Amino acid sequence: MKMTGSQIVVECLKKQNVDKIFGYPGGAVIPLFDSLYDEDQIDIIVPAHEQGASHAADGYARATGKIGVVVATSGPGATNLITGIATAYMDSVPMVAITGNVPNVLLGKDSFQEVDIVGMTMPVTKHNYRVTDVNQIEDVFEEAFDFAKSGRPGPVLIDITKDAFIRDCDFNGKGESRVQKAETHLPLDEIVKTINEAKKPMIFTGGGVVLSGADDELYTFAKKIGAPVAQSLMGKSSYPSDDELSTGMVGMHGTKGSNMAFTHCDLLIVCGARFSDRVTGNPKEFAKHAKIIQIDIDPAEINKNIATTLHAMGDIKEILSKLNKAVPEKDHHEWIAEVNKWKAEDIEQLSATHVPKEILETTADAMGEDTAIVTDVGQHQIWTAQYYHFKKHNKFLTSGGLGTMGYGLGAAIGAQVGMPNGKVVHVTGDGSFRMNMNEMATAVRYNLPIITVLMDNNTLGMVRQWQTLFYESRWSETNLPQLDFTGIANCYGYFTKKVTTVEEYKVALNEAMDSNKPALIHCVIDTDAMVLPIVPPGKPLNKIIMDRN
Ligand SMILES: Cc1ncc(C[n+]2csc(CCOP(=O)(O)OP(=O)(O)O)c2C)c(N)n1
């Protein structure tokens, strides 16, 4: 059957079971939006800005496990996607970005709204395509969805020239989803032997556990081998925060429990984490008494940042369930007691009264399992990781790899679109919220009852903290002028409340939930509240600063 390129794109999306896309119209994609006009199987969510759309596609993917799809026009529409694509790339989020481009004959002539988006996104996509011939579309879509989801997930970009959208050709009905299974390499006997010999084992989990949906298998594994579990920022929701084996985050803002346990353990089993510099501190000193077993789906991660003793490759869920059948049941009570002594210092430190902490604990108490917690970037992000009590199967959406301020509201929109009956809480700072608060228009337009908890410290808090600790309190350009955030949000049609105490916050949170509207709770917090503990950049993990004195 003959179809135009844009009709074929729509058919390919349907074959891939795509029913929501985030997109913004413009000249080069008018044909595509025209083909979507009468399409009732695909909903289009139009953001205020393409950056918001790219974060929304990312948030949708992280909240649902499906591929997020974003569409933008050529030139500025396409370049506005780049931060969102790079954010997804760094955190291994499956996404397909579709951009229009100028007609083939105008390529390379600095035509109106022409950019080489394929060249620009090459380093931040798993793969990308320029489609100039309508006959290529079916094959490209089939392969692109396959790439986005197979192995280690990530973003793929398809740039289609306007003439390829308009021309027609035969549609063959390809484009079905056929995600390729990752191959497994598992030296089972050696791993079991190493676990058996360990006296001080430690588990370290990252975003890979979340991506593979392996949290139940991880839980069983930890209990069986009796090892404490530390998480990276991306792995925060992979293990229940209040479980006795959890030691919390490791690395720059890690707990004393995790950081000291890494320093002293004799075996470190790493599941889906990539040893970023924020985790390792000084890599020469990192877990230097330990054998390291690394489990990852991506061969490129093995021995990339830290040399390992043994490795397994493949889907973590599958590997952990195989290991669970083979590993011995162990009880390391002496080691656990040693770790618990360090943990006790954390409990003392982390239980010091602290408004952000109480706000986050109050929020966690009010939310159930079916909740996505989305952050921006800064102190509020790390406080959320530290103090929000993640329940089993909670979703934690945060820009861990790229650290993108302005990620939060767009991602929260995508999460709420993907979980219409779930709760979405967006925790942000006054700097981050300023970046993309225009997306309040989108939350109102689609009636998405996201609750934004704005921690307003009148400063770019995380940068100020570094200036205080490492630059002799020279607060260069980090103060932020007051803004009437509730006034602004009111104009968009939000439910709003400004609070200065935790008691007021509790009331406001209940009112926000009852309003069933997009809501902003503006929390005034102390300018000098700090994220502690902190390991100074480049220092070994045991050089942890627990308090300001
Ligand atoms: C797009 C972007 N620009 C700059 C930075 C550098 N940066 C990291 S944290 C931070 C401050 C964030 O301030 P705010 O959102 O108010 O959060 P707070 O730290 O106060 O909680 C800055 C500027 C960044 N991560 N992303």
Coordinates of C-alpha atoms and ligand atoms in Angstrom, one line a residue:
M1 CA 0.0 0.0 0.0
K2 CA 1.3 3.5 -0.9
M3 CA 1.8 5.9 2.0
T4 CA 3.6 9.2 2.5
G5 CA 6.7 9.2 4.7
S6 CA 4.9 10.9 7.6
Q7 CA 2.1 8.3 7.4
I8 CA 4.7 5.6 7.5
V9 CA 6.3 7.2 10.6
V10 CA 2.9 7.1 12.3
E11 CA 2.4 3.4 11.3
C12 CA 5.9 2.5 12.6
L13 CA 5.2 4.2 15.9
K14 CA 1.9 2.2 16.3
K15 CA 3.8 -1.0 15.5
Q16 CA 6.1 -0.2 18.3
N17 CA 3.1 0.3 20.6
V18 CA 3.8 4.0 21.1
D19 CA 0.7 5.7 22.4
K20 CA 2.1 8.9 23.8
I21 CA 4.6 11.3 22.2
F22 CA 6.0 14.6 23.4
G23 CA 6.4 17.0 20.6
Y24 CA 6.4 20.6 19.3
P25 CA 5.4 21.6 15.8
G26 CA 7.3 23.6 13.2
G27 CA 7.9 23.9 9.5
A28 CA 9.9 20.8 8.9
V29 CA 7.5 18.5 10.9
I30 CA 4.1 19.9 9.7
P31 CA 3.6 16.8 7.5
L32 CA 4.2 14.6 10.5
F33 CA 1.8 16.5 12.7
D34 CA -0.7 16.5 9.9
S35 CA -0.6 12.7 9.8
L36 CA -1.0 12.6 13.5
Y37 CA -4.0 15.0 13.3
D38 CA -6.6 12.2 12.8
E39 CA -4.8 9.6 14.7
D40 CA -6.6 8.5 17.8
Q41 CA -4.2 5.8 19.0
I42 CA -1.4 8.3 19.7
D43 CA -1.7 11.2 22.2
I44 CA 0.6 14.2 21.7
I45 CA 1.7 16.2 24.6
V46 CA 2.9 19.6 23.6
P47 CA 5.3 21.3 26.0
A48 CA 6.2 24.9 26.5
H49 CA 9.8 24.3 25.2
E50 CA 11.4 21.4 23.3
Q51 CA 13.9 21.0 26.2
G52 CA 10.9 20.2 28.4
A53 CA 9.6 17.7 25.8
S54 CA 12.9 15.9 25.8
H55 CA 12.9 15.7 29.6
A56 CA 9.3 14.6 29.5
A57 CA 10.1 11.7 27.1
D58 CA 12.9 10.8 29.5
G59 CA 10.7 10.9 32.5
Y60 CA 8.0 8.9 30.8
A61 CA 10.6 6.2 29.9
R62 CA 12.0 6.1 33.4
A63 CA 8.6 5.9 35.0
T64 CA 7.1 3.3 32.6
G65 CA 10.1 1.3 31.3
K66 CA 8.8 2.0 27.8
I67 CA 10.7 4.0 25.1
G68 CA 10.1 7.8 25.4
V69 CA 9.4 9.5 22.0
V70 CA 10.0 13.1 21.4
V71 CA 9.4 15.1 18.2
A72 CA 10.9 18.5 17.2
T73 CA 11.3 20.6 14.1
S74 CA 14.6 21.5 12.4
G75 CA 17.0 24.1 13.6
P76 CA 16.2 25.5 17.1
G77 CA 13.6 22.8 17.7
A78 CA 16.2 20.2 17.2
T79 CA 19.0 22.0 19.2
N80 CA 16.6 22.5 22.1
L81 CA 16.5 18.8 22.5
I82 CA 20.2 18.3 22.9
T83 CA 20.3 18.8 26.7
G84 CA 17.5 16.3 27.2
I85 CA 19.1 13.7 24.9
A86 CA 22.5 14.1 26.6
T87 CA 20.7 13.7 30.0
A88 CA 19.1 10.5 28.8
Y89 CA 22.4 9.3 27.3
M90 CA 24.3 9.7 30.6
D91 CA 21.6 7.9 32.6
S92 CA 21.0 5.1 29.9
V93 CA 17.3 6.0 29.3
P94 CA 15.6 4.5 26.2
M95 CA 14.4 7.3 24.0
V96 CA 13.7 7.9 20.3
A97 CA 14.0 11.6 19.2
I98 CA 12.5 12.4 15.8
T99 CA 13.5 15.7 14.2
G100 CA 12.5 17.2 10.8
N101 CA 15.1 18.8 8.6
V102 CA 15.0 21.0 5.6
P103 CA 14.4 19.3 2.2
N104 CA 17.2 17.3 0.8
V105 CA 18.1 19.8 -1.9
L106 CA 18.5 22.6 0.7
L107 CA 20.9 20.5 3.0
G108 CA 24.4 22.0 3.4
K109 CA 23.3 25.5 2.2
D110 CA 22.8 27.1 5.6
S111 CA 19.1 27.1 4.7
F112 CA 16.5 28.6 7.0
Q113 CA 16.4 26.5 10.2
E114 CA 19.0 24.0 9.0
V115 CA 21.3 22.4 11.5
D116 CA 23.4 19.3 11.4
I117 CA 21.6 17.7 14.3
V118 CA 23.0 14.3 13.4
G119 CA 26.6 15.6 13.8
M120 CA 25.7 17.5 16.9
T121 CA 24.1 14.6 18.7
M122 CA 26.6 11.9 17.6
P123 CA 28.5 11.9 20.9
V124 CA 25.3 11.8 23.0
T125 CA 23.2 9.2 21.2
K126 CA 23.6 5.4 21.0
H127 CA 23.1 5.8 17.3
N128 CA 21.6 8.4 15.0
Y129 CA 20.2 8.5 11.4
R130 CA 19.7 11.0 8.7
V131 CA 16.8 9.9 6.5
T132 CA 16.6 11.6 3.1
D133 CA 14.7 8.9 1.2
V134 CA 11.1 7.8 2.1
N135 CA 12.1 4.2 1.3
Q136 CA 14.5 4.1 4.3
I137 CA 11.9 5.0 7.0
E138 CA 10.5 1.6 7.9
D139 CA 13.9 -0.1 8.3
V140 CA 15.3 2.8 10.2
F141 CA 12.4 2.9 12.7
E142 CA 12.6 -0.8 13.3
E143 CA 16.4 -0.6 14.0
A144 CA 16.2 2.6 16.0
F145 CA 13.7 1.3 18.5
D146 CA 15.7 -1.9 18.7
F147 CA 18.9 0.1 19.5
A148 CA 17.2 2.3 22.1
K149 CA 16.0 -0.6 24.2
S150 CA 18.5 -3.4 23.6
G151 CA 21.5 -4.0 25.8
R152 CA 22.3 -0.9 27.7
P153 CA 19.4 1.4 26.8
G154 CA 19.9 5.0 25.5
P155 CA 18.7 7.7 23.1
V156 CA 18.6 7.3 19.3
L157 CA 17.9 10.2 17.0
I158 CA 16.2 10.0 13.6
D159 CA 16.4 13.2 11.5
I160 CA 14.1 13.1 8.5
T161 CA 14.2 15.7 5.7
K162 CA 10.9 17.3 4.8
D163 CA 10.7 15.8 1.3
A164 CA 11.1 12.3 2.8
F165 CA 8.0 13.1 5.0
I166 CA 6.0 14.2 1.9
R167 CA 7.1 11.7 -0.8
D168 CA 5.3 8.3 -0.9
C169 CA 6.4 4.7 -1.3
D170 CA 5.0 1.2 -0.5
F171 CA 4.5 0.5 3.1
N172 CA 5.4 -3.1 4.0
G173 CA 4.2 -3.2 7.5
K174 CA 7.6 -3.7 9.2
G175 CA 8.7 -1.9 12.3
E176 CA 7.7 -4.4 14.9
S177 CA 9.4 -4.3 18.3
R178 CA 12.0 -7.0 18.5
V179 CA 14.3 -6.1 21.3
Q180 CA 17.4 -8.2 21.3
K181 CA 18.3 -10.1 24.4
A182 CA 21.7 -9.3 25.8
E183 CA 24.1 -12.2 25.8
T184 CA 25.1 -13.5 29.1
H185 CA 28.6 -14.2 30.4
L186 CA 28.5 -15.6 33.9
P187 CA 31.5 -17.4 35.5
L188 CA 29.2 -18.9 38.1
D189 CA 31.6 -21.2 39.9
E190 CA 34.3 -18.6 40.3
I191 CA 31.8 -16.0 41.5
V192 CA 30.2 -18.4 44.0
K193 CA 33.7 -19.4 45.3
T194 CA 34.7 -15.8 45.8
I195 CA 31.5 -14.9 47.6
N196 CA 32.0 -18.0 49.8
E197 CA 35.5 -17.0 50.8
A198 CA 34.6 -13.4 51.6
K199 CA 34.5 -12.3 55.2
K200 CA 33.5 -8.7 54.6
P201 CA 31.3 -8.6 51.5
M202 CA 29.6 -5.4 50.3
I203 CA 27.1 -4.9 47.5
F204 CA 27.0 -1.7 45.5
T205 CA 24.0 -1.0 43.2
G206 CA 23.5 1.5 40.5
G207 CA 20.9 2.6 37.9
G208 CA 21.4 -0.7 36.0
V209 CA 19.4 -2.5 38.7
V210 CA 16.6 -0.1 38.3
L211 CA 16.7 -0.3 34.5
S212 CA 16.5 -4.0 34.5
G213 CA 13.8 -4.1 37.2
A214 CA 16.0 -6.4 39.3
D215 CA 15.1 -4.9 42.8
D216 CA 13.4 -8.1 44.0
E217 CA 16.3 -10.3 42.9
L218 CA 18.8 -7.9 44.5
Y219 CA 16.8 -8.0 47.8
T220 CA 16.9 -11.8 47.8
F221 CA 20.6 -11.8 46.9
A222 CA 21.6 -9.4 49.7
K223 CA 19.6 -11.3 52.3
K224 CA 21.1 -14.6 51.2
I225 CA 24.7 -13.7 51.2
G226 CA 24.3 -11.4 54.3
A227 CA 26.0 -8.4 52.7
P228 CA 25.3 -4.7 53.3
V229 CA 24.0 -2.8 50.3
A230 CA 25.2 0.7 49.3
Q231 CA 23.7 2.6 46.4
S232 CA 24.8 5.2 43.9
L233 CA 22.5 8.2 43.3
M234 CA 21.1 6.4 40.3
G235 CA 20.6 3.2 42.3
K236 CA 18.9 4.9 45.2
S237 CA 15.5 3.3 44.6
S238 CA 16.9 -0.2 44.0
Y239 CA 16.8 -1.2 47.6
P240 CA 14.5 -0.2 50.5
S241 CA 16.0 2.7 52.4
D242 CA 15.0 1.5 55.9
D243 CA 16.1 -2.1 55.5
E244 CA 18.7 -3.1 58.1
L245 CA 21.3 -4.1 55.4
S246 CA 21.0 -0.7 53.5
T247 CA 23.9 1.6 54.2
G248 CA 22.6 4.4 51.9
M249 CA 24.5 6.3 49.3
V250 CA 28.2 5.9 48.7
G251 CA 30.7 8.5 47.4
M252 CA 30.8 12.3 47.6
H253 CA 27.6 12.6 49.5
G254 CA 27.6 9.0 50.7
T255 CA 27.1 8.0 54.3
K256 CA 29.9 7.1 56.7
G257 CA 28.4 3.6 56.7
S258 CA 28.9 3.1 53.0
N259 CA 32.1 5.0 52.6
M260 CA 33.9 3.3 55.5
A261 CA 32.5 -0.1 54.5
F262 CA 33.9 0.4 51.0
T263 CA 37.3 1.3 52.5
H264 CA 37.4 -1.9 54.6
C265 CA 35.4 -4.6 52.7
D266 CA 37.2 -7.6 51.2
L267 CA 34.7 -8.1 48.4
L268 CA 32.7 -5.6 46.5
I269 CA 29.9 -6.9 44.2
V270 CA 28.9 -4.1 41.9
C271 CA 25.6 -4.4 40.1
G272 CA 24.9 -2.0 37.2
A273 CA 27.0 0.9 38.4
R274 CA 29.8 2.6 36.5
F275 CA 32.2 3.9 39.2
S276 CA 31.7 7.5 38.4
D277 CA 34.2 10.0 40.0
R278 CA 31.4 11.1 42.3
V279 CA 31.4 7.5 43.7
T280 CA 35.1 6.6 43.8
G281 CA 36.7 9.8 45.1
N282 CA 40.4 9.1 44.6
P283 CA 40.3 5.9 42.4
K284 CA 43.8 4.7 43.7
E285 CA 42.4 4.4 47.2
F286 CA 39.0 3.0 46.2
A287 CA 38.0 -0.3 47.9
K288 CA 41.7 -1.1 47.9
H289 CA 41.4 -4.2 50.2
A290 CA 38.6 -5.7 48.1
K291 CA 38.2 -8.1 45.3
I292 CA 35.7 -6.6 42.9
I293 CA 33.0 -8.5 41.0
Q294 CA 31.3 -6.3 38.4
I295 CA 28.0 -7.2 36.9
D296 CA 26.9 -5.1 33.9
I297 CA 25.0 -5.3 30.7
D298 CA 27.5 -3.1 28.8
P299 CA 30.9 -4.7 28.0
A300 CA 32.3 -1.1 27.7
E301 CA 31.8 -0.6 31.4
I302 CA 33.9 -3.6 32.5
N303 CA 37.2 -2.3 33.9
K304 CA 36.5 1.2 32.4
N305 CA 37.0 3.2 35.5
I306 CA 38.1 0.7 38.1
A307 CA 39.9 -2.6 37.5
T308 CA 37.9 -5.6 38.6
T309 CA 38.7 -9.2 39.7
L310 CA 35.8 -11.0 38.0
H311 CA 32.9 -9.9 35.9
A312 CA 29.6 -11.1 34.7
M313 CA 27.9 -9.5 31.7
G314 CA 24.2 -9.5 30.8
D315 CA 20.8 -8.5 32.1
I316 CA 21.2 -8.0 35.9
K317 CA 17.8 -9.5 36.7
E318 CA 18.7 -12.7 34.9
I319 CA 22.2 -12.9 36.4
L320 CA 21.0 -12.2 40.0
S321 CA 18.3 -14.8 39.7
K322 CA 20.9 -17.4 38.6
L323 CA 23.2 -16.3 41.4
N324 CA 20.4 -16.6 43.9
K325 CA 20.1 -20.3 43.1
A326 CA 23.8 -20.9 43.5
V327 CA 25.2 -18.8 46.3
P328 CA 25.5 -20.0 49.8
E329 CA 23.5 -18.6 52.7
K330 CA 25.9 -16.6 54.8
D331 CA 25.8 -14.7 58.1
H332 CA 28.5 -12.1 58.5
H333 CA 27.4 -10.7 61.9
E334 CA 30.8 -9.5 62.9
W335 CA 31.2 -7.5 59.7
I336 CA 27.7 -6.2 60.0
A337 CA 28.4 -5.1 63.6
E338 CA 31.4 -3.2 62.3
V339 CA 29.4 -1.5 59.6
N340 CA 26.6 -0.7 62.1
K341 CA 29.1 1.2 64.2
W342 CA 29.8 3.6 61.3
K343 CA 26.1 3.6 60.5
A344 CA 25.4 4.8 64.1
E345 CA 27.4 7.9 63.3
D346 CA 25.2 8.5 60.3
I347 CA 22.1 8.1 62.3
E348 CA 23.4 10.7 64.7
Q349 CA 24.4 13.0 61.8
L350 CA 21.4 12.4 59.6
S351 CA 18.9 12.7 62.4
A352 CA 19.9 16.2 63.4
T353 CA 16.9 18.3 62.9
H354 CA 16.9 19.9 59.6
V355 CA 13.9 21.5 57.7
P356 CA 14.7 19.9 54.3
K357 CA 15.0 16.5 56.0
E358 CA 11.6 16.8 57.8
I359 CA 9.9 18.0 54.6
L360 CA 11.2 15.0 52.7
E361 CA 10.3 12.5 55.5
T362 CA 6.8 14.1 55.8
T363 CA 6.4 13.7 52.0
A364 CA 7.6 10.1 52.0
D365 CA 5.2 9.3 54.8
A366 CA 2.3 10.7 52.8
M367 CA 3.1 8.8 49.6
G368 CA 2.6 5.2 48.7
E369 CA 4.5 2.7 46.6
D370 CA 3.1 3.9 43.3
T371 CA 5.0 7.1 43.5
A372 CA 7.6 8.8 41.3
I373 CA 10.0 11.1 43.0
V374 CA 11.6 13.5 40.6
T375 CA 14.3 16.0 41.4
D376 CA 16.2 18.8 39.8
V377 CA 19.9 19.2 40.6
G378 CA 21.6 20.7 43.6
Q379 CA 21.3 20.3 47.4
H380 CA 17.6 19.4 47.2
Q381 CA 18.5 16.5 45.0
I382 CA 21.0 15.0 47.4
W383 CA 18.7 15.7 50.4
T384 CA 16.0 13.8 48.5
A385 CA 18.3 10.8 48.0
Q386 CA 19.4 11.0 51.6
Y387 CA 16.1 11.6 53.5
Y388 CA 13.2 10.4 51.3
H389 CA 12.4 6.9 52.5
F390 CA 12.1 5.0 49.3
K391 CA 9.6 2.2 49.5
K392 CA 9.9 -0.9 47.4
H393 CA 9.1 -0.1 43.7
N394 CA 9.2 3.6 44.2
K395 CA 10.7 5.4 41.2
F396 CA 13.5 7.9 41.6
L397 CA 14.0 10.1 38.6
T398 CA 17.0 12.3 38.8
S399 CA 19.7 13.5 36.4
G400 CA 22.6 11.6 37.9
G401 CA 25.1 11.6 35.1
L402 CA 24.8 15.0 33.4
G403 CA 23.4 16.8 36.5
T404 CA 20.9 18.8 34.5
M405 CA 19.3 21.7 36.4
G406 CA 15.9 22.2 34.8
Y407 CA 15.3 18.5 34.3
G408 CA 12.7 18.1 37.0
L409 CA 9.4 19.6 35.9
G410 CA 9.6 18.2 32.3
A411 CA 10.5 14.8 33.7
A412 CA 7.7 15.0 36.2
I413 CA 5.3 15.7 33.4
G414 CA 6.5 12.7 31.5
A415 CA 6.2 10.5 34.6
Q416 CA 2.7 11.7 35.3
V417 CA 1.6 11.1 31.7
G418 CA 3.0 7.6 32.0
M419 CA 1.5 6.9 35.5
P420 CA -1.9 8.6 35.3
N421 CA -3.1 7.0 38.6
G422 CA 0.2 7.3 40.4
K423 CA 1.6 10.2 42.4
V424 CA 4.4 12.4 41.1
V425 CA 6.4 14.5 43.5
H426 CA 8.9 17.0 42.0
V427 CA 11.5 18.3 44.4
T428 CA 13.3 21.4 43.1
G429 CA 15.5 24.4 44.1
D430 CA 14.9 28.0 43.3
G431 CA 17.7 28.0 40.8
S432 CA 16.6 24.9 39.0
F433 CA 13.0 25.8 39.0
R434 CA 13.8 29.2 37.3
M435 CA 15.3 27.3 34.4
N436 CA 12.2 25.5 33.1
M437 CA 9.2 26.6 35.2
N438 CA 7.5 27.6 31.9
E439 CA 6.4 23.9 31.8
M440 CA 3.9 24.8 34.5
A441 CA 1.8 25.7 31.5
T442 CA 2.0 22.1 30.3
A443 CA 1.1 20.6 33.7
V444 CA -2.0 22.9 33.7
R445 CA -2.9 22.3 30.0
Y446 CA -3.0 18.5 30.6
N447 CA -4.3 18.7 34.1
L448 CA -1.4 16.7 35.6
P449 CA -1.6 16.8 39.4
I450 CA 2.2 17.0 40.0
I451 CA 3.2 18.3 43.4
T452 CA 6.3 20.6 43.1
V453 CA 8.1 21.0 46.4
L454 CA 10.3 24.1 45.9
M455 CA 13.1 24.4 48.5
D456 CA 13.9 28.1 48.3
N457 CA 17.2 29.0 49.9
N458 CA 17.6 32.2 47.9
T459 CA 20.8 30.8 46.4
L460 CA 22.4 28.3 44.1
G461 CA 22.8 26.2 47.2
M462 CA 25.2 23.5 46.1
V463 CA 27.6 25.9 44.5
R464 CA 27.4 28.2 47.5
Q465 CA 28.2 25.1 49.7
W466 CA 31.4 24.5 47.7
Q467 CA 32.3 28.2 47.9
T468 CA 31.8 28.1 51.7
L469 CA 33.8 24.9 52.2
F470 CA 36.5 25.2 49.5
Y471 CA 36.6 28.9 48.4
E472 CA 36.7 30.7 51.8
S473 CA 33.0 31.7 51.6
R474 CA 33.5 33.9 48.5
W475 CA 30.0 33.6 47.2
S476 CA 30.6 34.8 43.7
E477 CA 27.3 35.1 41.8
T478 CA 25.3 32.5 43.7
N479 CA 22.8 34.7 45.6
L480 CA 19.4 34.7 43.9
P481 CA 16.9 37.5 44.3
Q482 CA 13.6 36.7 45.8
L483 CA 10.8 35.7 43.4
D484 CA 7.1 35.5 44.1
F485 CA 6.9 31.9 43.0
T486 CA 3.4 31.3 44.3
G487 CA 2.2 34.5 42.5
I488 CA 3.7 33.2 39.2
A489 CA 2.3 29.7 39.7
N490 CA -1.1 31.2 40.5
C491 CA -1.1 32.9 37.2
Y492 CA -0.6 29.6 35.5
G493 CA -3.6 28.1 37.4
Y494 CA -1.7 26.1 40.0
F495 CA -2.7 25.4 43.6
T496 CA -0.1 27.2 45.6
K497 CA 1.0 27.6 49.2
K498 CA 4.0 29.3 50.8
V499 CA 5.3 27.8 54.0
T500 CA 8.0 28.5 56.5
T501 CA 7.6 25.7 59.0
V502 CA 7.3 21.9 58.8
E503 CA 3.9 22.1 60.4
E504 CA 2.6 24.4 57.7
Y505 CA 4.2 22.1 55.1
K506 CA 2.2 19.1 56.4
V507 CA -1.1 21.1 56.0
A508 CA -0.1 22.4 52.6
L509 CA 0.8 18.9 51.3
N510 CA -2.6 17.5 52.3
E511 CA -4.3 20.5 50.6
A512 CA -2.1 20.0 47.5
M513 CA -3.1 16.3 47.3
D514 CA -6.8 17.1 47.8
S515 CA -6.7 19.9 45.1
N516 CA -6.0 17.3 42.4
K517 CA -4.4 20.1 40.4
P518 CA -0.8 20.8 39.6
A519 CA 0.5 22.2 42.9
L520 CA 3.5 24.3 44.1
I521 CA 4.5 24.3 47.7
H522 CA 7.0 27.1 48.2
C523 CA 9.2 26.2 51.2
V524 CA 11.4 28.9 52.6
I525 CA 14.6 27.2 53.9
D526 CA 17.9 28.4 55.4
T527 CA 20.4 29.8 53.0
D528 CA 23.3 28.0 54.7
A529 CA 21.7 24.6 55.1
M530 CA 24.3 22.1 53.9
V531 CA 24.4 18.6 52.4
L532 CA 26.5 16.5 54.7
P533 CA 28.4 14.3 54.9
I534 CA 30.7 15.3 52.0
V535 CA 33.9 13.8 50.7
P536 CA 35.9 16.7 49.2
P537 CA 36.4 16.2 45.4
G538 CA 39.3 13.8 44.6
K539 CA 39.8 12.7 48.2
P540 CA 39.6 9.1 49.4
L541 CA 36.2 8.0 50.7
N542 CA 37.4 7.8 54.3
K543 CA 38.2 11.5 54.3
I544 CA 34.5 12.2 54.9
I545 CA 33.4 15.4 56.5
M546 CA 30.5 14.7 58.8
D547 CA 29.7 18.2 60.1
R548 CA 30.8 21.8 59.6
N549 CA 33.2 22.0 62.5
Ligands
LIG1 C1 22.1 23.5 33.6 C2 23.0 23.6 34.7 N1 23.7 24.7 34.9 C3 24.6 24.8 36.0 C4 24.8 23.7 36.9 C5 25.7 23.8 38.0 N2 25.0 23.7 39.3 C6 25.0 22.5 40.0 S1 24.0 22.6 41.4 C7 23.7 24.2 41.1 C8 22.9 25.0 42.1 C9 21.5 24.5 42.1 O1 20.7 25.5 42.7 P1 19.2 25.2 43.1 O2 18.4 24.6 42.0 O3 18.6 26.4 43.7 O4 19.3 24.0 44.2 P2 20.0 24.0 45.6 O5 21.4 23.5 45.5 O6 19.9 25.4 46.2 O7 19.1 23.0 46.3 C10 24.4 24.7 40.0 C11 24.4 26.1 39.5 C12 24.0 22.5 36.5 N3 24.2 21.4 37.3 N4 23.2 22.5 35.5

